[in-house]
Structure formats: structure tokens, C-alpha cells
CSV table of C-alpha atoms in Angstrom, one decimal:
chain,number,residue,atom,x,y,z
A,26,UNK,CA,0.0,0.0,0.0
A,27,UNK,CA,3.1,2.3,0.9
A,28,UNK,CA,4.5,0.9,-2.0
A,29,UNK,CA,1.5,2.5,-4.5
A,30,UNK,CA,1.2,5.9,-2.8
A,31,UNK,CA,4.7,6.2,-3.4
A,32,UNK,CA,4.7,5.4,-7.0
A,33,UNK,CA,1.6,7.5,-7.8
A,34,UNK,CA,3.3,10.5,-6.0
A,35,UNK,CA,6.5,10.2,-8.3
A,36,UNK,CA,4.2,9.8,-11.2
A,37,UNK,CA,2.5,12.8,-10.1
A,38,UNK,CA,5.5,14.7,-9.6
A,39,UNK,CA,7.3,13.6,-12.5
A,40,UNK,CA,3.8,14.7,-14.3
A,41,UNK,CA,4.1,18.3,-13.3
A,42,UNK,CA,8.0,18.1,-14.0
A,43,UNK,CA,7.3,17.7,-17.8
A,44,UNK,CA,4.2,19.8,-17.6
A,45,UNK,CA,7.1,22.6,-16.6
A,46,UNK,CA,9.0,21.6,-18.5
A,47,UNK,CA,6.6,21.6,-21.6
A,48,UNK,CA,5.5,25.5,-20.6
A,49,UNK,CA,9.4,26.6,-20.4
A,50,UNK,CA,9.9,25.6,-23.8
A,51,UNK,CA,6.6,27.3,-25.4
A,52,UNK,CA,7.5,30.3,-23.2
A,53,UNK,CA,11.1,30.1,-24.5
A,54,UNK,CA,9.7,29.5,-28.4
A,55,UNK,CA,7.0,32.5,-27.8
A,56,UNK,CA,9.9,34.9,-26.7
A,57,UNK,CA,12.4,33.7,-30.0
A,58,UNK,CA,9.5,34.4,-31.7
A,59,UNK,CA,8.9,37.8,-30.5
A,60,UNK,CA,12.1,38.8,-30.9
A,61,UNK,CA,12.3,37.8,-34.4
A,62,UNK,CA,9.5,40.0,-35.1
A,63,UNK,CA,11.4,43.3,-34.3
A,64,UNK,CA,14.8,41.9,-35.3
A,65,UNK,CA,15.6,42.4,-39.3
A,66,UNK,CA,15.1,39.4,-40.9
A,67,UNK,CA,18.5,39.1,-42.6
A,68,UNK,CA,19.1,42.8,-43.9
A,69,UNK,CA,22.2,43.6,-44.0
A,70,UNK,CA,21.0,47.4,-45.2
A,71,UNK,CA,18.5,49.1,-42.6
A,72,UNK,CA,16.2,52.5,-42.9
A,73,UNK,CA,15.5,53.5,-39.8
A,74,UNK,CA,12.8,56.1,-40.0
A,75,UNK,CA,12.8,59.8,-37.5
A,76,UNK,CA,10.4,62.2,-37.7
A,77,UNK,CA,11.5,63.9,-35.2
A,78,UNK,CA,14.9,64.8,-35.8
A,79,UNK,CA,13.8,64.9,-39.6
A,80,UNK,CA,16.5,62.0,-41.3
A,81,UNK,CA,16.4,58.6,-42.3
A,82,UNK,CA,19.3,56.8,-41.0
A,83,UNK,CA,20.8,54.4,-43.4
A,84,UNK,CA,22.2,50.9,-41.4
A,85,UNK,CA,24.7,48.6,-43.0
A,86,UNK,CA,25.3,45.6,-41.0
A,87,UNK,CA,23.8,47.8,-38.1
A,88,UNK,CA,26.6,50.5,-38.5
A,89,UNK,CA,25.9,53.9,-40.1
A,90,UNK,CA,26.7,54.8,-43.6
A,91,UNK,CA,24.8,57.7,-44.0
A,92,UNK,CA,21.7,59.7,-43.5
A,93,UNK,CA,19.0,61.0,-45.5
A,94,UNK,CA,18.0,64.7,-43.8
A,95,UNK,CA,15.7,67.6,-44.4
A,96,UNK,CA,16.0,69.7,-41.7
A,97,UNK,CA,14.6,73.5,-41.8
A,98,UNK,CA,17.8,75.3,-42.2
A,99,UNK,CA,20.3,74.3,-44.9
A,100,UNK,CA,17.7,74.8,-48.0
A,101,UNK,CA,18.2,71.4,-49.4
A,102,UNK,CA,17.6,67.9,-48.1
A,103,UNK,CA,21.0,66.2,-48.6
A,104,UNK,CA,22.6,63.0,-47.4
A,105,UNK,CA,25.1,63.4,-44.2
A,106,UNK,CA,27.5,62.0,-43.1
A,107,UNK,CA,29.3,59.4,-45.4
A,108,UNK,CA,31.3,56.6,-43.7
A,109,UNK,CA,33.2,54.0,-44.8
A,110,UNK,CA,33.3,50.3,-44.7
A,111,UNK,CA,35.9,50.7,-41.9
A,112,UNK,CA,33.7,53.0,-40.1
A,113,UNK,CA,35.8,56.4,-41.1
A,114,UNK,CA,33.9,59.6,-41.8
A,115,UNK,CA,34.5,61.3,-45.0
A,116,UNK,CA,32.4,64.4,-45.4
A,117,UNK,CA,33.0,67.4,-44.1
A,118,UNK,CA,31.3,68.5,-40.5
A,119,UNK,CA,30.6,72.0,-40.9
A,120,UNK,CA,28.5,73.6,-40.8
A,121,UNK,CA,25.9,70.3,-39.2
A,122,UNK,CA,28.4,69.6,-36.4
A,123,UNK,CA,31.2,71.7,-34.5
A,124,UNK,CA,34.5,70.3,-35.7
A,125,UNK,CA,38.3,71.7,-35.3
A,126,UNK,CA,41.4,72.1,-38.2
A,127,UNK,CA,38.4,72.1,-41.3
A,128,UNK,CA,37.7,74.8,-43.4
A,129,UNK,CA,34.6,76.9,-42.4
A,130,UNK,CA,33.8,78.6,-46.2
A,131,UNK,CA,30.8,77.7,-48.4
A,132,UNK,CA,28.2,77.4,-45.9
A,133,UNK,CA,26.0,75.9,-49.0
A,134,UNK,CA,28.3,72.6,-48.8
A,135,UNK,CA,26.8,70.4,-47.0
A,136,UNK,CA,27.4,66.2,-46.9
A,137,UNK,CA,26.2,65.5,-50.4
A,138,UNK,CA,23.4,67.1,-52.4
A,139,UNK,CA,22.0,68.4,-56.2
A,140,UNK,CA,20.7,71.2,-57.1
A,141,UNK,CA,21.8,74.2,-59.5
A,142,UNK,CA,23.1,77.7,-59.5
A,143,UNK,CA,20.7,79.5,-62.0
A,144,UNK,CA,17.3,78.2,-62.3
A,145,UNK,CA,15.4,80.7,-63.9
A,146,UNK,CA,17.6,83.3,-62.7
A,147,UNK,CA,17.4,82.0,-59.0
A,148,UNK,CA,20.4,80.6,-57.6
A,149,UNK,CA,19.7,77.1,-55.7
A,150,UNK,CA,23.1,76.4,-55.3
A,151,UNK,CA,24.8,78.8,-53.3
A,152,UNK,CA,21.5,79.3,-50.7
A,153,UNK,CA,22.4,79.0,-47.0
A,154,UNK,CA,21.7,80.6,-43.5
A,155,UNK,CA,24.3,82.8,-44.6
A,156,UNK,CA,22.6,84.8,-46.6
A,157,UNK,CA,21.8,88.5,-46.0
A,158,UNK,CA,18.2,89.1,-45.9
A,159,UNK,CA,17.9,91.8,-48.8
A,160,UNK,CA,19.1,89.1,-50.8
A,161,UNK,CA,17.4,86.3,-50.1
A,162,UNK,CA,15.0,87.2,-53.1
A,163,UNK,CA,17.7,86.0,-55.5
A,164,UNK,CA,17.9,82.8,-54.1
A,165,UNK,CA,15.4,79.6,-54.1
A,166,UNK,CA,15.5,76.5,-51.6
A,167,UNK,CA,14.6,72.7,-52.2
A,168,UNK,CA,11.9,71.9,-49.5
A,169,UNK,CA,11.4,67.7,-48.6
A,170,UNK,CA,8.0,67.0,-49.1
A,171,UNK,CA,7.1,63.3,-48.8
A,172,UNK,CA,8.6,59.8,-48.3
A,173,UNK,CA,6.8,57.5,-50.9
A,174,UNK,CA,8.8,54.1,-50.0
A,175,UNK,CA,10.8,52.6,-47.6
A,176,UNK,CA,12.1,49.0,-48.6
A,177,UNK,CA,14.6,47.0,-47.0
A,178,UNK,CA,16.2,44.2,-49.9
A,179,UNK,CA,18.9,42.5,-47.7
A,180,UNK,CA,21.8,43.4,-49.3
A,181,UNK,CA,20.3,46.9,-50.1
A,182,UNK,CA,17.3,49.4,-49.1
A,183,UNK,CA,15.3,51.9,-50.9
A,184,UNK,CA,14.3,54.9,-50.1
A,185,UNK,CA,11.9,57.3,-52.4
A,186,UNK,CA,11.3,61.0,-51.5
A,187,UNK,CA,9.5,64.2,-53.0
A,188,UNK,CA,10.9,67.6,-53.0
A,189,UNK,CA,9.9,70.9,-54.5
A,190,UNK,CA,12.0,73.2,-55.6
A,191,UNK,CA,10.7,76.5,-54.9
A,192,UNK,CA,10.9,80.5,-55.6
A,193,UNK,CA,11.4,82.8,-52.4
A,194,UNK,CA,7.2,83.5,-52.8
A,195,UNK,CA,6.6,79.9,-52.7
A,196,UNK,CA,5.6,79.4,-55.9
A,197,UNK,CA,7.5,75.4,-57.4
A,198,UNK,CA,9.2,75.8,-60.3
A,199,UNK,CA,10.3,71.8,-60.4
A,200,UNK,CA,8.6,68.7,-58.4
A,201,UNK,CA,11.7,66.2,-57.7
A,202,UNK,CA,10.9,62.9,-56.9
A,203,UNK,CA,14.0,60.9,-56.5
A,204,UNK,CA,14.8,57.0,-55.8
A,205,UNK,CA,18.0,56.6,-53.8
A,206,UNK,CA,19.4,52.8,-53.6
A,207,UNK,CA,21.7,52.1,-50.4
A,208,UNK,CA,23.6,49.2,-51.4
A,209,UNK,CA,26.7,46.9,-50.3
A,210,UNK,CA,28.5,44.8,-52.9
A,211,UNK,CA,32.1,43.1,-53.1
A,212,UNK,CA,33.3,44.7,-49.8
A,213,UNK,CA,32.4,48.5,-51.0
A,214,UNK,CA,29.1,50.4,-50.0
A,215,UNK,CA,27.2,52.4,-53.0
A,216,UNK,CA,24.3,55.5,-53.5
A,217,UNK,CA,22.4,55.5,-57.0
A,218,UNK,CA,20.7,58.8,-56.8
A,219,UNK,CA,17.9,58.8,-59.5
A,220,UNK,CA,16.4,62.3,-60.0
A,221,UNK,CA,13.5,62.6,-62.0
A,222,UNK,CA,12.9,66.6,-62.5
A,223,UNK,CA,9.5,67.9,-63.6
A,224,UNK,CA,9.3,71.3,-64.6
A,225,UNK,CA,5.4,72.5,-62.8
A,226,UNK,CA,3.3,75.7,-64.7
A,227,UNK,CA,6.0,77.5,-66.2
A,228,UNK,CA,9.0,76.8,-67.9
A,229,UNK,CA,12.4,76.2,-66.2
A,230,UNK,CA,15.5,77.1,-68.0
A,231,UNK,CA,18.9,75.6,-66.5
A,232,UNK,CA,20.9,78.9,-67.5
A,233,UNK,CA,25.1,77.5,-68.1
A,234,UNK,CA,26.5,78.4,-64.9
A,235,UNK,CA,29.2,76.3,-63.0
A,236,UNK,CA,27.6,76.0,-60.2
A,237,UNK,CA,26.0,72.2,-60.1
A,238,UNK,CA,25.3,69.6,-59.7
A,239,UNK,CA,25.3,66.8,-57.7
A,240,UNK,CA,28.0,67.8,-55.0
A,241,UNK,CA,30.3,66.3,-51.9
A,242,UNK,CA,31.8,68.3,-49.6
A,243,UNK,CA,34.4,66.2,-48.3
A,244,UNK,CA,36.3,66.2,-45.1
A,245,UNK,CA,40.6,67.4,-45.0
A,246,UNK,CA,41.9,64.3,-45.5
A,247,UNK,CA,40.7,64.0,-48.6
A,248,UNK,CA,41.7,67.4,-50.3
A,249,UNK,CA,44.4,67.8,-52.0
A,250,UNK,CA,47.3,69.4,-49.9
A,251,UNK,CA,47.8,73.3,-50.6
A,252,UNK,CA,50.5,76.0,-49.5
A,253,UNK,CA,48.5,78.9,-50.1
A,254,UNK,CA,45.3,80.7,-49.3
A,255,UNK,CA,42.7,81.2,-52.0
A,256,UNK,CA,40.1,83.0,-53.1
A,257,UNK,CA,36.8,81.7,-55.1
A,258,UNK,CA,34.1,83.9,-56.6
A,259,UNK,CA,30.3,82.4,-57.2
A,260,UNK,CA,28.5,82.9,-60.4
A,261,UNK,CA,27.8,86.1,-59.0
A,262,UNK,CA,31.2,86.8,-58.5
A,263,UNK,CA,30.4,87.1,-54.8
A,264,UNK,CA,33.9,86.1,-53.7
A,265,UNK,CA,35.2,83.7,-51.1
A,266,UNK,CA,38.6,83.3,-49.1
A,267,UNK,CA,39.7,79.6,-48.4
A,268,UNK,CA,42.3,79.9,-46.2
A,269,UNK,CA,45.5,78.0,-45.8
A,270,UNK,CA,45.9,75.3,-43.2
A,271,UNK,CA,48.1,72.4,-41.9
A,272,UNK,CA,48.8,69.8,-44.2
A,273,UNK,CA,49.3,67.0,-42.3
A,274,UNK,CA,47.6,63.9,-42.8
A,275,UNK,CA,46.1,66.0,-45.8
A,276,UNK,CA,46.4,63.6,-49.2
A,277,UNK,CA,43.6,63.6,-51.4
A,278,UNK,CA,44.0,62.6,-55.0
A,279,UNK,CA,41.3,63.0,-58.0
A,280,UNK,CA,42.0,60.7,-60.9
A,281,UNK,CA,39.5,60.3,-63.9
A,282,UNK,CA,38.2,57.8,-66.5
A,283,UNK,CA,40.8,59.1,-68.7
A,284,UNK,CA,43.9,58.5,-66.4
A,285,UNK,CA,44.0,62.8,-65.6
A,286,UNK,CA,45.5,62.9,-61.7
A,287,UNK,CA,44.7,65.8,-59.3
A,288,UNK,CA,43.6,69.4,-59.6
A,289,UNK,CA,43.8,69.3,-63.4
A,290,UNK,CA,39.8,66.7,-63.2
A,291,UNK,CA,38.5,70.1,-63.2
A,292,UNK,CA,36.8,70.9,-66.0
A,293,UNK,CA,37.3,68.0,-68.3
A,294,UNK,CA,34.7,65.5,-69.2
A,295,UNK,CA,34.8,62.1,-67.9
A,296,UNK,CA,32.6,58.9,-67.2
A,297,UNK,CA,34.0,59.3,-63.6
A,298,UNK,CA,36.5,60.6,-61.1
A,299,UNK,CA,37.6,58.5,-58.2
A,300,UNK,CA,38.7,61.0,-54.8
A,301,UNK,CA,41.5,58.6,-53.4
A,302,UNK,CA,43.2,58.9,-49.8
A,303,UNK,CA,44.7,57.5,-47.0
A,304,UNK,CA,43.9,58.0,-43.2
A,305,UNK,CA,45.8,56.3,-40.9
A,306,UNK,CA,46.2,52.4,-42.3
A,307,UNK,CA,42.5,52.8,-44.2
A,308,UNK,CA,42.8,53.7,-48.4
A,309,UNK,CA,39.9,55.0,-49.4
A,310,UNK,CA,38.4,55.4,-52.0
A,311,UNK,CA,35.1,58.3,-53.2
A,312,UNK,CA,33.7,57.7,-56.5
A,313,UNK,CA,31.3,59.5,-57.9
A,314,UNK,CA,29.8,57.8,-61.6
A,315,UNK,CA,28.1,59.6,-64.1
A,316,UNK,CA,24.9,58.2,-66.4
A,317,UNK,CA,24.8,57.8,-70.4
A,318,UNK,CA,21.2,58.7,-70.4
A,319,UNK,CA,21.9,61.9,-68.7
A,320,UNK,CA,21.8,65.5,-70.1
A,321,UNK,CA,25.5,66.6,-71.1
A,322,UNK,CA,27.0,63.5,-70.9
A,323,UNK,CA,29.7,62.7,-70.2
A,324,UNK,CA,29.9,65.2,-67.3
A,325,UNK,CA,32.1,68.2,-66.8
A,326,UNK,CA,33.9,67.9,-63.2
A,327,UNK,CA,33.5,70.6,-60.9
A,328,UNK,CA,36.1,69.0,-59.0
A,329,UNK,CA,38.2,71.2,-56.6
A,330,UNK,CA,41.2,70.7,-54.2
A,331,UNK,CA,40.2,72.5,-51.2
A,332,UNK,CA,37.3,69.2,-50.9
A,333,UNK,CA,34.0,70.4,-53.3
A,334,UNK,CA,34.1,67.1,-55.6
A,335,UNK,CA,31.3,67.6,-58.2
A,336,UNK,CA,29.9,66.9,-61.5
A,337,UNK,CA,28.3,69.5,-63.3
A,338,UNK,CA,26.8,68.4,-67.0
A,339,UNK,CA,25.0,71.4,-67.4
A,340,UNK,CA,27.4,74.2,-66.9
A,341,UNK,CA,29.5,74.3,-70.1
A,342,UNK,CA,30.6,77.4,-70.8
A,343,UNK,CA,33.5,78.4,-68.2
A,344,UNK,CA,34.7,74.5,-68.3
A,345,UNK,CA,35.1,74.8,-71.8
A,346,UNK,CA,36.5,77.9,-72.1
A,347,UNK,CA,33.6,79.8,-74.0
A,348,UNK,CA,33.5,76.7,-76.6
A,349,UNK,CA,30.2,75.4,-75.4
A,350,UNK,CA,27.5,76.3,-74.1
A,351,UNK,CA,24.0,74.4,-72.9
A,352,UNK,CA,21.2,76.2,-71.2
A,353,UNK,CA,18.8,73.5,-70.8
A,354,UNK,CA,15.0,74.0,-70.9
A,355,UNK,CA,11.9,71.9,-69.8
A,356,UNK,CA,8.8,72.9,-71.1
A,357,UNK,CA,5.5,72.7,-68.6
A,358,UNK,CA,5.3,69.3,-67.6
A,359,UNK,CA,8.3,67.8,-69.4
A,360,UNK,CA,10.5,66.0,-67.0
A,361,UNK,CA,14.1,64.7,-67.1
A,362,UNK,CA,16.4,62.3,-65.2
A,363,UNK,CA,20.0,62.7,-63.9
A,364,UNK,CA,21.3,59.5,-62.6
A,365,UNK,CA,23.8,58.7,-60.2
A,366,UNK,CA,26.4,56.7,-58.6
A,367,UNK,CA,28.6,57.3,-55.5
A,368,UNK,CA,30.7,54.4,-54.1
A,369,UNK,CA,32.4,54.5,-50.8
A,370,UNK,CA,35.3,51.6,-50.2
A,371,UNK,CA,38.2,50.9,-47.9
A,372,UNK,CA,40.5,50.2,-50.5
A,373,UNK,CA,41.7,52.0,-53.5
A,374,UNK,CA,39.5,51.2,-56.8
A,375,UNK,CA,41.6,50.8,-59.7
A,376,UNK,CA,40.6,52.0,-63.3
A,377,UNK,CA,39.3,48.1,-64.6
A,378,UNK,CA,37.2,48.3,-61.5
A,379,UNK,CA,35.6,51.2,-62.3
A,380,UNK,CA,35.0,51.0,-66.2
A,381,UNK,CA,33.3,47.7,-64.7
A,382,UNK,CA,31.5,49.6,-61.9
A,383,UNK,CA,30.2,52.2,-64.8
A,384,UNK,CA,29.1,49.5,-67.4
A,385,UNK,CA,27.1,47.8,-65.1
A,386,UNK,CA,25.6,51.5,-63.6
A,387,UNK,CA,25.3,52.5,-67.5
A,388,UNK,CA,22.4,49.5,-67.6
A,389,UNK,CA,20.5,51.0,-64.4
A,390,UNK,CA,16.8,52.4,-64.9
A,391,UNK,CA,14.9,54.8,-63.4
């Protein structure tokens, strides 16, 4: 009789051990899945989405590569900061965050953006806080309107936003809707900027002017080192001093499609110019490609030592010396794309990489 109460209270006990048992492991299985729920299933390229602070932050392998941002006070949304691979920044702080040893000209400059210098008769490019208040009427700003898409591919994301680009009374002159691809391939991350333009109730007119058009402002290690200060004069002719400053550490190096090294990418055509440098035991490497299908191609470079690296297809004139000239038009609803690549590596990119790179960008639709 012992015997039995025994065993039943074992079997009892041993009962409730597995009925624990059981509950531990669906509590543990609920909680996995939970968690996989707000985990990324296998992206390797996040959006992370903030109102408040007005960005999209842009996650590879959960480590920032850039950010999408359209705050209230630099007149264009524009993409800051740009890191590398190896988790190096390579745009210049100013005038976003307080820094020490950059330069502090060209207020306009800011992480990487497009827009253009004279469109009709307002300048877009050179707008910024800076800006005296009698003459803010000369200048018009690129307000973000909308995101349309956030899409997370694994090994890339997309992002689609609208932006108007308007005259100081408001009135839009061009709806922008543009498709950015944040992508990571063979060790190297990449931005296609696709811009489609849409001129709204009046004509635009893209007057020549150097100022354009898809820019980087990039950080002092990556200009080219200079003894001397300078001076650069806008469209306008509105001058600006660039001062001289330690060269340490300072080792930036253009080379084009064409095999054309250093300050002398300025103002030629080319398919693409690669900013190389070296900080600390990291080589870098900035590319920006251009697009067959765009206007003016292949590009004129805008490229200039003291860090603005841009491509500028519609400004003609002063590249060429007075031997060209293009002032582009879009009629009332007539649109037009500029596409874009910029790649950001650890490594230097040699020219077979890059004639690669650019065939396979050449093939990439809107």
C-alpha cells in the first residue's frame, strides 16, 4: 500500500516536472519568436525612420553609412554624413556639427546634395543661413516634401522621396521625386541617386553656370594638400577666401576615366572621377559615376582641391573655355532624369574596377 502511494506520487510529480517543462519551452519558443518580429530578418541594409529629428538613418550591418535629412535650415535635403566600410567619416562636418582644423567657407556645402546655380535666374546652389536678408529674393530652396517608399532588400534598401524646388514666394518651379538605392557589394558600399525633374506651370530654364550639380563636400583628409590661401568667386562673382591650413595627414587625389590625376579633373569630361586617400592604415576610395542617359554626358567635373568634388553636366561654358555652351529647358510638364552613382570603399579602386563599376551603372533604370 506504501508501496503504490509512493509510486503515484512520483508519477504525479514527475507529471508536473514535464508539464514545466513543456510550458518553459513554449515560453522560450513564444519569446524567440517575439524577438524575431522586431529583429531584421537578414538585412544587411537598414532605414531607420525619424520624424523627429527629420532623417532617415541608413544601417549597414547595423553601422551607419549615411543619413537622409531635411531639416529646416540648410535649404536642401541632402545626405550626411558618409562613412566608410571601416567606419571612417568622409564628409566634411561644418556647418551640421562643430569640428576643429576644417575649413569653415561655403556654408552651401553640406554632406552631399543636387541642385543648380541658375534656375530661372534663381540661384539654388549657393543658398544657406548665410545669406543676408535683402538678398534672399535671389535665391530659391529645395523643400522635402514626402517619403513615398521605404524598402529593406537585404543586401540593399530603398528609399523614395518628393521635393519641390521653390521660388522665395513659394511658388514650385520643379517637383523632384528621387529614388536613392543604399547598397553593399564586393566589400564596397554604393548610393544611385535617380532624380526625376518635372518642370510645374512655367518653364524652367537651366541657365550655363558652373555651379551644379550633384556635389560632396568632403572632409581634410581627402583634399588635395595646398600652400597657399585662395580665393573663389560664385556665379555672381560674390567672392570667397579659403584659407590655408596644416597639411598633415592632408592627401587627397582626383584621378579620372581618362587617367588625368589631381587638380587638373577640373573641367574635363569624364565617365567618372575616383577621390582617393589614406587615413591612418585605411585607403579609401570616393567615387562619384556619371549616367549615359543623362543630359550633357559625359559630365564636366566641378572638382576642386580644397574638398567640393562635383559633376556639373549642365554648366558648359566656363569648363570649356567659352567653346560650349547648354542652357537647358523643360517645357510645362516635361521631366528629365540625372542618374547617379557614388561608391564608398576601404580600399583603392583601380581604373578596370571602375570602367566595370560604370558598365554595369550604365544598364540601371529609373
Amino acid at each position: 500500500m506504501m508501496i503504490s502511494i509512493l509510486m503515484g506520487k512520483r508519477i504525479v510529480a514527475f507529471g508536473a516536472m514535464v508539464l514545466l517543462l513543456c510550458q518553459c519551452s513554449t515560453e522560450h519558443k513564444a519569446i524567440k519568436e517575439d524577438n524575431a518580429e522586431v529583429e531584421p530578418a537578414n538585412n544587411k541594409v537598414q532605414l531607420i525612420r525619424n520624424e523627429v529629428e527629420k532623417k532617415v538613418d541608413v544601417l549597414i550591418d547595423g553601422k551607419l553609412f549615411t543619413a537622409y535629412r531635411y531639416p529646416d535650415n540648410i535649404m536642401k535635403p541632402v545626405l550626411y554624413p558618409l562613412v566608410t566600410p571601416e567606419g571612417t567619416s568622409i564628409t566634411r562636418k561644418y556647418p551640421l556639427e562643430k569640428s576643429v582644423g576644417e575649413r569653415v567657407d561655403h556654408p552651401h556645402h553640406v554632406g552631399v546634395w543636387l541642385n543648380y546655380g541658375d534656375v530661372n535666374g534663381l540661384d539654388f546652389w549657393n543658398n544657406s543661413e548665410a545669406i543676408k536678408e535683402e538678398d534672399k529674393p535671389n535665391f530659391g530652396s529645395i523643400l522635402h516634401k514626402e517619403i513615398r517608399n521605404l524598402e529593406e532588400k537585404g543586401d540593399h534598401a530603398i528609399l523614395e522621396t518628393t521635393m519641390d524646388w521653390r521660388t522665395p514666394d513659394g511658388t514650385i518651379l520643379l517637383e523632384e521625386e528621387t529614388k536613392f538605392v543604399f547598397g553593399v557589394e564586393k566589400g564596397h558600399y554604393y548610393i544611385d541617386r535617380l532624380t526625376k525633374l518635372t518642370a510645374q506651370k512655367q518653364e524652367v530654364t537651366f541657365k550655363d553656370n558652373k555651379e551644379g550639380m550633384i556635389g560632396i563636400r568632403v572632409a581634410r583628409a581627402l583634399e588635395h594638400p595646398s600652400d597657399k590661401a585662395e580665393v573663389f568667386t560664385d556665379a555672381n562673382g560674390v567672392p570667397t577666401n579659403v584659407a590655408k591650413l596644416n597639411n598633415e595627414g592632408v592627401n587627397g587625389l582626383y584621378v579620372n576615366s581618362q587617367g588625368v590625376t589631381g587638380v587638373d579633373c577640373w573641367g574635363i569630361r569624364s565617365e567618372w572621377v575616383n577621390l582617393t586617400s589614406k587615413i591612418g592604415d585605411e585607403d579609401i576610395s570616393l567615387v562619384i559615376l556619371d549616367h549615359p542617359e543623362n543630359v550633357g554626358y559625359p559630365t564636366y567635373w566641378h572638382a576642386r582641391g580644397y574638398g567640393l568634388f562635383a559633376a556639373n553636366p549642365l554648366g558648359q561654358k566656363v569648363f570649356s573655355d567659352g567653346k560650349e555652351e547648354l542652357n537647358f529647358k523643360l517645357a510645362p510638364g516635361e521631366s528629365t532624369v540625372f542618374k547617379y552613382r557614388i561608391i564608398v570603399a576601404s580600399k583603392k579602386l583601380d581604373k578596370p574596377t571602375l570602367d566595370k563599376e560604370f558598365k554595369h551603372f550604365a544598364e540601371v533604370k529609373m
